Amino acid sequence: TGTIASLQRQLEIQESQLRRATSEKETLQRKLREQEDQLQAMSTKICSLSEEREHEEMMMAIEKENCSLRQAVTEQESKLDEQNKLIGELQGTVSQLRAEVLSSRHHIHKQQQAQQEIQSRAEALQHRELQTRVALECITSRFERYRSKIIQATFSTAGSKPPQAEVTDEEVLEAMQKIINERLEFHQMLKQKGVK
């Protein structure tokens, strides 16, 4: 946005210079027409002179004035050429600045779209994270209940001592294995004695 504002300020400055140069060009063209009119008026005066002496004096004065006017016209044409060149350069600069403004706006628009897409993805991920946390809490709660039931069933059998402190998973597994082994031994003993 700052780049666009800067480019727009440059664009306004260049357009102002372009308008000023165009105005100067019109002024120079008007002066040139006025001087051409004066030159034509002088030529008309020459035709209307009747006396030779006045004619010669007038011719000298007119010739001098014509020379001055020609020099002024040459200077005005030179200035006009410079103004035309400056106008061309300013028009090129204005076109370039306009293109840069459009490019910057397009870039900013793409950035805004990308930011909106990222924000949408972030919201979706946050929603999935919340769902995962809820599911994890549910599974953890079920696991704790299941573990508590296993511990209760394992240490409530005959001959087992209830745990005095927090029981680790390894201790629960050892106690269950012990019960299973004792059950197998008892089963073998009954089988050897012929008891069904």
Short mmCIF file of N, CA and C in Angstrom, two decimals:
data_model
loop_
_atom_site.label_atom_id
_atom_site.label_comp_id
_atom_site.label_asym_id
_atom_site.label_seq_id
_atom_site.Cartn_x
_atom_site.Cartn_y
_atom_site.Cartn_z
N THR A 1 0.84 -1.21 0.00
CA THR A 1 0.00 0.00 0.00
C THR A 1 0.87 1.25 0.00
N GLY A 2 1.98 1.21 0.78
CA GLY A 2 2.91 2.36 0.79
C GLY A 2 3.54 2.55 -0.57
N THR A 3 3.87 1.43 -1.24
CA THR A 3 4.46 1.52 -2.58
C THR A 3 3.47 2.14 -3.56
N ILE A 4 2.21 1.73 -3.46
CA ILE A 4 1.18 2.29 -4.36
C ILE A 4 1.02 3.78 -4.12
N ALA A 5 0.99 4.19 -2.83
CA ALA A 5 0.84 5.62 -2.52
C ALA A 5 2.02 6.41 -3.07
N SER A 6 3.24 5.85 -2.94
CA SER A 6 4.42 6.54 -3.45
C SER A 6 4.37 6.65 -4.96
N LEU A 7 3.98 5.55 -5.61
CA LEU A 7 3.88 5.57 -7.08
C LEU A 7 2.81 6.55 -7.54
N GLN A 8 1.69 6.62 -6.81
CA GLN A 8 0.63 7.54 -7.18
C GLN A 8 1.08 8.99 -7.02
N ARG A 9 1.88 9.26 -5.95
CA ARG A 9 2.40 10.62 -5.79
C ARG A 9 3.33 10.99 -6.95
N GLN A 10 4.21 10.01 -7.33
CA GLN A 10 5.09 10.25 -8.48
C GLN A 10 4.27 10.47 -9.74
N LEU A 11 3.20 9.68 -9.88
CA LEU A 11 2.34 9.81 -11.05
C LEU A 11 1.69 11.18 -11.10
N GLU A 12 1.22 11.67 -9.94
CA GLU A 12 0.60 13.00 -9.89
C GLU A 12 1.62 14.09 -10.24
N ILE A 13 2.87 13.93 -9.73
CA ILE A 13 3.92 14.92 -10.04
C ILE A 13 4.23 14.94 -11.54
N GLN A 14 4.37 13.73 -12.12
CA GLN A 14 4.69 13.65 -13.54
C GLN A 14 3.54 14.22 -14.39
N GLU A 15 2.30 13.92 -13.99
CA GLU A 15 1.15 14.46 -14.74
C GLU A 15 1.09 15.97 -14.63
N SER A 16 1.45 16.50 -13.44
CA SER A 16 1.49 17.96 -13.27
C SER A 16 2.55 18.58 -14.17
N GLN A 17 3.74 17.94 -14.23
CA GLN A 17 4.78 18.44 -15.12
C GLN A 17 4.34 18.36 -16.58
N LEU A 18 3.62 17.29 -16.91
CA LEU A 18 3.13 17.12 -18.27
C LEU A 18 2.15 18.23 -18.63
N ARG A 19 1.24 18.55 -17.69
CA ARG A 19 0.28 19.62 -17.96
C ARG A 19 0.99 20.97 -18.11
N ARG A 20 2.00 21.21 -17.23
CA ARG A 20 2.75 22.46 -17.31
C ARG A 20 3.50 22.56 -18.64
N ALA A 21 4.12 21.45 -19.07
CA ALA A 21 4.85 21.45 -20.33
C ALA A 21 3.90 21.68 -21.50
N THR A 22 2.73 21.06 -21.44
CA THR A 22 1.73 21.26 -22.51
C THR A 22 1.28 22.72 -22.56
N SER A 23 1.09 23.31 -21.38
CA SER A 23 0.69 24.72 -21.33
C SER A 23 1.77 25.62 -21.92
N GLU A 24 3.04 25.33 -21.59
CA GLU A 24 4.15 26.13 -22.14
C GLU A 24 4.22 25.96 -23.66
N LYS A 25 3.96 24.73 -24.12
CA LYS A 25 3.98 24.49 -25.56
C LYS A 25 2.91 25.34 -26.25
N GLU A 26 1.70 25.36 -25.66
CA GLU A 26 0.62 26.16 -26.26
C GLU A 26 0.98 27.65 -26.25
N THR A 27 1.64 28.09 -25.15
CA THR A 27 2.05 29.50 -25.08
C THR A 27 3.06 29.83 -26.17
N LEU A 28 4.04 28.93 -26.35
CA LEU A 28 5.05 29.14 -27.39
C LEU A 28 4.42 29.16 -28.79
N GLN A 29 3.47 28.26 -29.02
CA GLN A 29 2.79 28.24 -30.32
C GLN A 29 2.01 29.54 -30.55
N ARG A 30 1.38 30.06 -29.48
CA ARG A 30 0.64 31.31 -29.61
C ARG A 30 1.57 32.48 -29.94
N LYS A 31 2.74 32.52 -29.23
CA LYS A 31 3.73 33.58 -29.51
C LYS A 31 4.25 33.47 -30.94
N LEU A 32 4.46 32.25 -31.38
CA LEU A 32 4.95 32.04 -32.74
C LEU A 32 3.95 32.55 -33.77
N ARG A 33 2.67 32.29 -33.52
CA ARG A 33 1.63 32.79 -34.44
C ARG A 33 1.59 34.32 -34.42
N GLU A 34 1.73 34.89 -33.21
CA GLU A 34 1.72 36.36 -33.11
C GLU A 34 2.89 36.97 -33.87
N GLN A 35 4.07 36.33 -33.74
CA GLN A 35 5.24 36.86 -34.45
C GLN A 35 5.10 36.70 -35.96
N GLU A 36 4.50 35.60 -36.38
CA GLU A 36 4.24 35.42 -37.81
C GLU A 36 3.24 36.47 -38.32
N ASP A 37 2.25 36.78 -37.47
CA ASP A 37 1.30 37.84 -37.85
C ASP A 37 2.01 39.18 -37.97
N GLN A 38 2.94 39.45 -37.00
CA GLN A 38 3.70 40.70 -37.08
C GLN A 38 4.55 40.75 -38.35
N LEU A 39 5.15 39.62 -38.69
CA LEU A 39 5.96 39.54 -39.90
C LEU A 39 5.12 39.80 -41.14
N GLN A 40 3.92 39.25 -41.13
CA GLN A 40 3.01 39.48 -42.26
C GLN A 40 2.57 40.93 -42.33
N ALA A 41 2.34 41.50 -41.14
CA ALA A 41 1.94 42.92 -41.11
C ALA A 41 3.05 43.81 -41.66
N MET A 42 4.31 43.47 -41.31
CA MET A 42 5.44 44.24 -41.83
C MET A 42 5.53 44.13 -43.34
N SER A 43 5.31 42.94 -43.84
CA SER A 43 5.36 42.75 -45.29
C SER A 43 4.27 43.56 -45.98
N THR A 44 3.12 43.64 -45.32
CA THR A 44 2.02 44.43 -45.89
C THR A 44 2.38 45.92 -45.93
N LYS A 45 3.08 46.36 -44.88
CA LYS A 45 3.50 47.76 -44.82
C LYS A 45 4.45 48.10 -45.97
N ILE A 46 5.31 47.16 -46.28
CA ILE A 46 6.27 47.40 -47.37
C ILE A 46 5.53 47.68 -48.68
N CYS A 47 4.49 46.91 -48.91
CA CYS A 47 3.73 47.07 -50.16
C CYS A 47 3.01 48.42 -50.23
N SER A 48 2.65 48.95 -49.07
CA SER A 48 1.87 50.19 -49.06
C SER A 48 2.73 51.46 -49.08
N LEU A 49 4.04 51.36 -48.93
CA LEU A 49 4.91 52.55 -48.94
C LEU A 49 5.03 53.11 -50.37
N SER A 50 4.90 54.41 -50.49
CA SER A 50 4.93 55.03 -51.82
C SER A 50 6.26 55.73 -52.13
N GLU A 51 6.86 56.34 -51.13
CA GLU A 51 8.08 57.10 -51.39
C GLU A 51 9.29 56.18 -51.25
N GLU A 52 10.26 56.38 -52.12
CA GLU A 52 11.43 55.53 -52.19
C GLU A 52 12.28 55.61 -50.93
N ARG A 53 12.49 56.82 -50.45
CA ARG A 53 13.34 56.99 -49.29
C ARG A 53 12.73 56.35 -48.06
N GLU A 54 11.46 56.66 -47.87
CA GLU A 54 10.77 56.06 -46.73
C GLU A 54 10.73 54.53 -46.90
N HIS A 55 10.58 54.18 -48.18
CA HIS A 55 10.54 52.75 -48.47
C HIS A 55 11.86 52.09 -48.10
N GLU A 56 12.97 52.74 -48.48
CA GLU A 56 14.29 52.16 -48.18
C GLU A 56 14.54 52.13 -46.67
N GLU A 57 14.21 53.25 -45.99
CA GLU A 57 14.40 53.28 -44.54
C GLU A 57 13.52 52.23 -43.85
N MET A 58 12.30 52.17 -44.36
CA MET A 58 11.37 51.20 -43.79
C MET A 58 11.83 49.78 -44.06
N MET A 59 12.41 49.58 -45.28
CA MET A 59 12.91 48.26 -45.64
C MET A 59 14.05 47.85 -44.71
N MET A 60 14.94 48.80 -44.41
CA MET A 60 16.05 48.51 -43.52
C MET A 60 15.54 48.16 -42.11
N ALA A 61 14.58 48.98 -41.66
CA ALA A 61 14.02 48.73 -40.33
C ALA A 61 13.27 47.39 -40.29
N ILE A 62 12.54 47.17 -41.40
CA ILE A 62 11.76 45.93 -41.46
C ILE A 62 12.70 44.73 -41.53
N GLU A 63 13.77 44.90 -42.35
CA GLU A 63 14.71 43.80 -42.48
C GLU A 63 15.37 43.48 -41.14
N LYS A 64 15.70 44.56 -40.40
CA LYS A 64 16.29 44.37 -39.08
C LYS A 64 15.31 43.69 -38.14
N GLU A 65 14.06 44.16 -38.23
CA GLU A 65 13.04 43.57 -37.37
C GLU A 65 12.75 42.13 -37.79
N ASN A 66 12.77 41.92 -39.14
CA ASN A 66 12.56 40.55 -39.63
C ASN A 66 13.64 39.61 -39.13
N CYS A 67 14.90 40.13 -39.17
CA CYS A 67 16.02 39.31 -38.67
C CYS A 67 15.82 38.97 -37.20
N SER A 68 15.39 39.98 -36.44
CA SER A 68 15.14 39.76 -35.01
C SER A 68 14.00 38.77 -34.81
N LEU A 69 12.95 38.95 -35.65
CA LEU A 69 11.80 38.05 -35.53
C LEU A 69 12.18 36.62 -35.91
N ARG A 70 13.00 36.50 -36.98
CA ARG A 70 13.43 35.16 -37.39
C ARG A 70 14.24 34.48 -36.27
N GLN A 71 15.11 35.26 -35.66
CA GLN A 71 15.89 34.72 -34.55
C GLN A 71 14.98 34.30 -33.39
N ALA A 72 13.97 35.14 -33.10
CA ALA A 72 13.03 34.81 -32.03
C ALA A 72 12.22 33.56 -32.38
N VAL A 73 11.82 33.50 -33.69
CA VAL A 73 11.07 32.32 -34.13
C VAL A 73 11.92 31.06 -34.00
N THR A 74 13.20 31.17 -34.39
CA THR A 74 14.10 30.01 -34.27
C THR A 74 14.22 29.58 -32.81
N GLU A 75 14.37 30.57 -31.92
CA GLU A 75 14.48 30.24 -30.49
C GLU A 75 13.19 29.59 -29.98
N GLN A 76 12.04 30.16 -30.43
CA GLN A 76 10.76 29.60 -29.99
C GLN A 76 10.58 28.17 -30.51
N GLU A 77 11.00 27.94 -31.76
CA GLU A 77 10.88 26.58 -32.32
C GLU A 77 11.79 25.61 -31.57
N SER A 78 13.00 26.09 -31.19
CA SER A 78 13.90 25.25 -30.42
C SER A 78 13.29 24.90 -29.06
N LYS A 79 12.72 25.95 -28.41
CA LYS A 79 12.06 25.70 -27.13
C LYS A 79 10.88 24.74 -27.29
N LEU A 80 10.16 24.91 -28.41
CA LEU A 80 9.01 24.04 -28.67
C LEU A 80 9.46 22.59 -28.85
N ASP A 81 10.58 22.40 -29.57
CA ASP A 81 11.11 21.05 -29.73
C ASP A 81 11.50 20.44 -28.38
N GLU A 82 12.12 21.27 -27.52
CA GLU A 82 12.49 20.79 -26.20
C GLU A 82 11.26 20.41 -25.38
N GLN A 83 10.22 21.26 -25.50
CA GLN A 83 8.98 20.97 -24.77
C GLN A 83 8.34 19.67 -25.27
N ASN A 84 8.37 19.48 -26.60
CA ASN A 84 7.82 18.25 -27.16
C ASN A 84 8.59 17.02 -26.67
N LYS A 85 9.92 17.17 -26.62
CA LYS A 85 10.75 16.07 -26.12
C LYS A 85 10.44 15.79 -24.65
N LEU A 86 10.33 16.88 -23.85
CA LEU A 86 10.01 16.72 -22.43
C LEU A 86 8.64 16.08 -22.24
N ILE A 87 7.67 16.51 -23.07
CA ILE A 87 6.32 15.94 -22.99
C ILE A 87 6.36 14.44 -23.28
N GLY A 88 7.15 14.06 -24.30
CA GLY A 88 7.27 12.63 -24.62
C GLY A 88 7.86 11.83 -23.48
N GLU A 89 8.93 12.40 -22.86
CA GLU A 89 9.54 11.71 -21.73
C GLU A 89 8.56 11.59 -20.55
N LEU A 90 7.83 12.68 -20.29
CA LEU A 90 6.87 12.66 -19.18
C LEU A 90 5.75 11.66 -19.44
N GLN A 91 5.29 11.60 -20.69
CA GLN A 91 4.24 10.63 -21.02
C GLN A 91 4.74 9.20 -20.81
N GLY A 92 6.02 8.95 -21.19
CA GLY A 92 6.59 7.62 -20.96
C GLY A 92 6.69 7.29 -19.48
N THR A 93 7.13 8.29 -18.69
CA THR A 93 7.24 8.08 -17.24
C THR A 93 5.87 7.82 -16.62
N VAL A 94 4.87 8.60 -17.06
CA VAL A 94 3.50 8.43 -16.54
C VAL A 94 2.98 7.03 -16.86
N SER A 95 3.23 6.56 -18.09
CA SER A 95 2.77 5.22 -18.47
C SER A 95 3.47 4.15 -17.63
N GLN A 96 4.78 4.35 -17.40
CA GLN A 96 5.53 3.39 -16.58
C GLN A 96 5.00 3.35 -15.14
N LEU A 97 4.73 4.54 -14.58
CA LEU A 97 4.23 4.61 -13.21
C LEU A 97 2.84 3.97 -13.10
N ARG A 98 2.01 4.20 -14.11
CA ARG A 98 0.69 3.57 -14.09
C ARG A 98 0.81 2.05 -14.12
N ALA A 99 1.75 1.56 -14.96
CA ALA A 99 1.96 0.11 -15.02
C ALA A 99 2.45 -0.43 -13.69
N GLU A 100 3.35 0.32 -13.02
CA GLU A 100 3.86 -0.12 -11.72
C GLU A 100 2.74 -0.13 -10.67
N VAL A 101 1.86 0.87 -10.73
CA VAL A 101 0.73 0.92 -9.79
C VAL A 101 -0.18 -0.30 -9.99
N LEU A 102 -0.47 -0.61 -11.26
CA LEU A 102 -1.33 -1.77 -11.54
C LEU A 102 -0.66 -3.06 -11.08
N SER A 103 0.66 -3.17 -11.34
CA SER A 103 1.40 -4.36 -10.92
C SER A 103 1.39 -4.50 -9.39
N SER A 104 1.60 -3.38 -8.69
CA SER A 104 1.61 -3.42 -7.22
C SER A 104 0.23 -3.81 -6.68
N ARG A 105 -0.82 -3.26 -7.28
CA ARG A 105 -2.18 -3.62 -6.84
C ARG A 105 -2.45 -5.10 -7.06
N HIS A 106 -2.00 -5.62 -8.23
CA HIS A 106 -2.20 -7.04 -8.52
C HIS A 106 -1.43 -7.90 -7.52
N HIS A 107 -0.19 -7.49 -7.20
CA HIS A 107 0.64 -8.24 -6.24
C HIS A 107 -0.01 -8.24 -4.86
N ILE A 108 -0.52 -7.08 -4.43
CA ILE A 108 -1.17 -6.98 -3.13
C ILE A 108 -2.43 -7.85 -3.09
N HIS A 109 -3.18 -7.86 -4.21
CA HIS A 109 -4.39 -8.67 -4.29
C HIS A 109 -4.04 -10.16 -4.14
N LYS A 110 -2.96 -10.60 -4.80
CA LYS A 110 -2.53 -11.99 -4.70
C LYS A 110 -2.09 -12.31 -3.27
N GLN A 111 -1.37 -11.37 -2.63
CA GLN A 111 -0.95 -11.58 -1.24
C GLN A 111 -2.16 -11.70 -0.30
N GLN A 112 -3.16 -10.86 -0.54
CA GLN A 112 -4.36 -10.93 0.30
C GLN A 112 -5.07 -12.27 0.12
N GLN A 113 -5.15 -12.75 -1.14
CA GLN A 113 -5.77 -14.05 -1.38
C GLN A 113 -5.00 -15.16 -0.67
N ALA A 114 -3.64 -15.10 -0.79
CA ALA A 114 -2.81 -16.12 -0.13
C ALA A 114 -2.99 -16.08 1.38
N GLN A 115 -3.07 -14.85 1.94
CA GLN A 115 -3.25 -14.71 3.39
C GLN A 115 -4.60 -15.28 3.82
N GLN A 116 -5.65 -15.02 3.03
CA GLN A 116 -6.97 -15.56 3.37
C GLN A 116 -6.96 -17.09 3.32
N GLU A 117 -6.25 -17.64 2.32
CA GLU A 117 -6.18 -19.11 2.20
C GLU A 117 -5.43 -19.70 3.39
N ILE A 118 -4.31 -19.06 3.79
CA ILE A 118 -3.54 -19.54 4.94
C ILE A 118 -4.38 -19.47 6.21
N GLN A 119 -5.13 -18.36 6.36
CA GLN A 119 -5.97 -18.20 7.54
C GLN A 119 -7.06 -19.28 7.58
N SER A 120 -7.63 -19.57 6.41
CA SER A 120 -8.66 -20.61 6.34
C SER A 120 -8.08 -21.97 6.72
N ARG A 121 -6.85 -22.26 6.23
CA ARG A 121 -6.21 -23.53 6.57
C ARG A 121 -5.91 -23.59 8.07
N ALA A 122 -5.45 -22.46 8.62
CA ALA A 122 -5.13 -22.42 10.05
C ALA A 122 -6.38 -22.69 10.88
N GLU A 123 -7.50 -22.10 10.48
CA GLU A 123 -8.75 -22.34 11.21
C GLU A 123 -9.17 -23.81 11.12
N ALA A 124 -8.98 -24.40 9.93
CA ALA A 124 -9.32 -25.82 9.76
C ALA A 124 -8.43 -26.70 10.64
N LEU A 125 -7.12 -26.35 10.69
CA LEU A 125 -6.19 -27.12 11.52
C LEU A 125 -6.53 -26.98 13.00
N GLN A 126 -6.91 -25.76 13.42
CA GLN A 126 -7.30 -25.56 14.80
C GLN A 126 -8.54 -26.39 15.15
N HIS A 127 -9.48 -26.46 14.22
CA HIS A 127 -10.69 -27.26 14.44
C HIS A 127 -10.33 -28.75 14.57
N ARG A 128 -9.43 -29.23 13.68
CA ARG A 128 -9.01 -30.63 13.74
C ARG A 128 -8.24 -30.91 15.03
N GLU A 129 -7.41 -29.93 15.45
CA GLU A 129 -6.66 -30.10 16.69
C GLU A 129 -7.61 -30.23 17.89
N LEU A 130 -8.66 -29.41 17.89
CA LEU A 130 -9.63 -29.48 18.98
C LEU A 130 -10.33 -30.84 18.98
N GLN A 131 -10.73 -31.31 17.78
CA GLN A 131 -11.38 -32.62 17.69
C GLN A 131 -10.44 -33.72 18.18
N THR A 132 -9.15 -33.62 17.80
CA THR A 132 -8.17 -34.64 18.20
C THR A 132 -7.97 -34.64 19.71
N ARG A 133 -7.91 -33.43 20.30
CA ARG A 133 -7.75 -33.34 21.76
C ARG A 133 -8.94 -33.97 22.49
N VAL A 134 -10.16 -33.69 21.98
CA VAL A 134 -11.36 -34.27 22.60
C VAL A 134 -11.32 -35.79 22.51
N ALA A 135 -10.94 -36.30 21.30
CA ALA A 135 -10.86 -37.76 21.12
C ALA A 135 -9.79 -38.36 22.01
N LEU A 136 -8.62 -37.65 22.13
CA LEU A 136 -7.54 -38.14 22.98
C LEU A 136 -7.96 -38.19 24.44
N GLU A 137 -8.66 -37.16 24.90
CA GLU A 137 -9.13 -37.15 26.29
C GLU A 137 -10.12 -38.30 26.54
N CYS A 138 -10.97 -38.55 25.55
CA CYS A 138 -11.94 -39.65 25.68
C CYS A 138 -11.22 -41.00 25.76
N ILE A 139 -10.22 -41.20 24.85
CA ILE A 139 -9.46 -42.46 24.84
C ILE A 139 -8.67 -42.62 26.13
N THR A 140 -8.06 -41.51 26.58
CA THR A 140 -7.28 -41.56 27.83
C THR A 140 -8.16 -41.93 29.02
N SER A 141 -9.36 -41.34 29.05
CA SER A 141 -10.29 -41.65 30.14
C SER A 141 -10.69 -43.13 30.11
N ARG A 142 -11.00 -43.65 28.91
CA ARG A 142 -11.38 -45.06 28.78
C ARG A 142 -10.22 -45.97 29.17
N PHE A 143 -8.99 -45.58 28.75
CA PHE A 143 -7.81 -46.38 29.07
C PHE A 143 -7.60 -46.43 30.58
N GLU A 144 -7.75 -45.27 31.25
CA GLU A 144 -7.56 -45.23 32.71
C GLU A 144 -8.59 -46.11 33.41
N ARG A 145 -9.85 -46.05 32.94
CA ARG A 145 -10.89 -46.90 33.54
C ARG A 145 -10.57 -48.40 33.33
N TYR A 146 -10.15 -48.70 32.10
CA TYR A 146 -9.81 -50.09 31.78
C TYR A 146 -8.62 -50.57 32.62
N ARG A 147 -7.61 -49.74 32.78
CA ARG A 147 -6.42 -50.07 33.57
C ARG A 147 -6.80 -50.28 35.04
N SER A 148 -7.69 -49.37 35.53
CA SER A 148 -8.14 -49.49 36.92
C SER A 148 -8.87 -50.81 37.15
N LYS A 149 -9.69 -51.22 36.18
CA LYS A 149 -10.41 -52.48 36.31
C LYS A 149 -9.45 -53.67 36.30
N ILE A 150 -8.42 -53.59 35.42
CA ILE A 150 -7.43 -54.68 35.35
C ILE A 150 -6.69 -54.79 36.68
N ILE A 151 -6.26 -53.64 37.24
CA ILE A 151 -5.54 -53.65 38.51
C ILE A 151 -6.43 -54.22 39.62
N GLN A 152 -7.70 -53.79 39.62
CA GLN A 152 -8.64 -54.26 40.64
C GLN A 152 -8.84 -55.77 40.53
N ALA A 153 -9.01 -56.27 39.28
CA ALA A 153 -9.23 -57.70 39.09
C ALA A 153 -7.99 -58.50 39.43
N THR A 154 -6.80 -57.93 39.12
CA THR A 154 -5.55 -58.66 39.35
C THR A 154 -5.23 -58.79 40.83
N PHE A 155 -5.37 -57.71 41.56
CA PHE A 155 -4.96 -57.72 42.96
C PHE A 155 -6.09 -58.08 43.93
N SER A 156 -7.26 -58.44 43.38
CA SER A 156 -8.36 -58.86 44.26
C SER A 156 -8.48 -60.37 44.33
N THR A 157 -7.59 -61.09 43.65
CA THR A 157 -7.62 -62.56 43.69
C THR A 157 -7.06 -63.05 45.01
N ALA A 158 -7.39 -64.30 45.33
CA ALA A 158 -6.93 -64.89 46.60
C ALA A 158 -5.41 -65.00 46.61
N GLY A 159 -4.79 -64.61 47.67
CA GLY A 159 -3.34 -64.69 47.83
C GLY A 159 -2.60 -63.47 47.34
N SER A 160 -3.31 -62.50 46.75
CA SER A 160 -2.66 -61.29 46.26
C SER A 160 -2.72 -60.20 47.31
N LYS A 161 -1.64 -59.45 47.38
CA LYS A 161 -1.60 -58.33 48.32
C LYS A 161 -2.00 -57.05 47.58
N PRO A 162 -2.89 -56.30 48.15
CA PRO A 162 -3.26 -55.04 47.48
C PRO A 162 -2.06 -54.09 47.45
N PRO A 163 -1.90 -53.34 46.35
CA PRO A 163 -0.75 -52.45 46.22
C PRO A 163 -0.81 -51.33 47.25
N GLN A 164 0.41 -50.98 47.75
CA GLN A 164 0.51 -49.92 48.75
C GLN A 164 0.75 -48.55 48.10
N ALA A 165 1.19 -48.55 46.87
CA ALA A 165 1.50 -47.29 46.17
C ALA A 165 1.04 -47.40 44.71
N GLU A 166 1.38 -46.41 43.92
CA GLU A 166 1.03 -46.41 42.50
C GLU A 166 1.68 -47.60 41.81
N VAL A 167 0.86 -48.35 41.06
CA VAL A 167 1.34 -49.56 40.39
C VAL A 167 1.76 -49.23 38.97
N THR A 168 2.94 -49.72 38.58
CA THR A 168 3.39 -49.50 37.20
C THR A 168 2.79 -50.56 36.30
N ASP A 169 2.83 -50.31 35.00
CA ASP A 169 2.30 -51.28 34.03
C ASP A 169 3.07 -52.59 34.10
N GLU A 170 4.40 -52.55 34.36
CA GLU A 170 5.21 -53.76 34.45
C GLU A 170 4.78 -54.61 35.64
N GLU A 171 4.48 -53.95 36.78
CA GLU A 171 4.04 -54.68 37.96
C GLU A 171 2.68 -55.35 37.73
N VAL A 172 1.77 -54.65 37.06
CA VAL A 172 0.46 -55.24 36.74
C VAL A 172 0.63 -56.44 35.83
N LEU A 173 1.53 -56.32 34.82
CA LEU A 173 1.77 -57.41 33.88
C LEU A 173 2.37 -58.62 34.59
N GLU A 174 3.32 -58.38 35.52
CA GLU A 174 3.92 -59.49 36.28
C GLU A 174 2.86 -60.19 37.15
N ALA A 175 1.98 -59.40 37.78
CA ALA A 175 0.95 -60.01 38.63
C ALA A 175 -0.02 -60.84 37.80
N MET A 176 -0.41 -60.33 36.60
CA MET A 176 -1.31 -61.08 35.72
C MET A 176 -0.64 -62.35 35.23
N GLN A 177 0.65 -62.28 34.88
CA GLN A 177 1.38 -63.45 34.40
C GLN A 177 1.46 -64.52 35.49
N LYS A 178 1.66 -64.04 36.71
CA LYS A 178 1.73 -64.97 37.84
C LYS A 178 0.40 -65.71 38.02
N ILE A 179 -0.71 -64.98 37.93
CA ILE A 179 -2.05 -65.59 38.06
C ILE A 179 -2.27 -66.60 36.95
N ILE A 180 -1.88 -66.24 35.73
CA ILE A 180 -2.06 -67.14 34.58
C ILE A 180 -1.23 -68.41 34.77
N ASN A 181 0.02 -68.25 35.22
CA ASN A 181 0.89 -69.43 35.44
C ASN A 181 0.32 -70.34 36.52
N GLU A 182 -0.14 -69.74 37.60
CA GLU A 182 -0.74 -70.54 38.68
C GLU A 182 -1.98 -71.27 38.18
N ARG A 183 -2.76 -70.63 37.36
CA ARG A 183 -3.98 -71.25 36.79
C ARG A 183 -3.62 -72.42 35.90
N LEU A 184 -2.53 -72.26 35.11
CA LEU A 184 -2.09 -73.35 34.23
C LEU A 184 -1.57 -74.53 35.05
N GLU A 185 -0.80 -74.21 36.12
CA GLU A 185 -0.27 -75.29 36.98
C GLU A 185 -1.42 -76.05 37.65
N PHE A 186 -2.42 -75.30 38.11
CA PHE A 186 -3.57 -75.94 38.76
C PHE A 186 -4.34 -76.80 37.77
N HIS A 187 -4.46 -76.32 36.54
CA HIS A 187 -5.15 -77.07 35.49
C HIS A 187 -4.39 -78.36 35.18
N GLN A 188 -3.04 -78.30 35.13
CA GLN A 188 -2.23 -79.48 34.86
C GLN A 188 -2.37 -80.50 36.00
N MET A 189 -2.38 -79.99 37.21
CA MET A 189 -2.49 -80.86 38.38
C MET A 189 -3.83 -81.61 38.36
N LEU A 190 -4.91 -80.88 38.06
CA LEU A 190 -6.23 -81.53 37.97
C LEU A 190 -6.27 -82.54 36.84
N LYS A 191 -5.63 -82.22 35.74
CA LYS A 191 -5.63 -83.11 34.59
C LYS A 191 -4.88 -84.39 34.91
N GLN A 192 -3.75 -84.26 35.66
CA GLN A 192 -2.97 -85.45 36.03
C GLN A 192 -3.76 -86.35 36.98
N LYS A 193 -4.58 -85.74 37.82
CA LYS A 193 -5.39 -86.54 38.77
C LYS A 193 -6.66 -87.08 38.13
N GLY A 194 -6.91 -86.72 36.86
CA GLY A 194 -8.05 -87.24 36.15
C GLY A 194 -9.33 -86.48 36.39
N VAL A 195 -9.19 -85.30 36.96
CA VAL A 195 -10.40 -84.50 37.21
C VAL A 195 -10.70 -83.72 35.94
N LYS A 196 -11.97 -83.82 35.48
CA LYS A 196 -12.36 -83.08 34.31
C LYS A 196 -12.64 -81.64 34.66
#
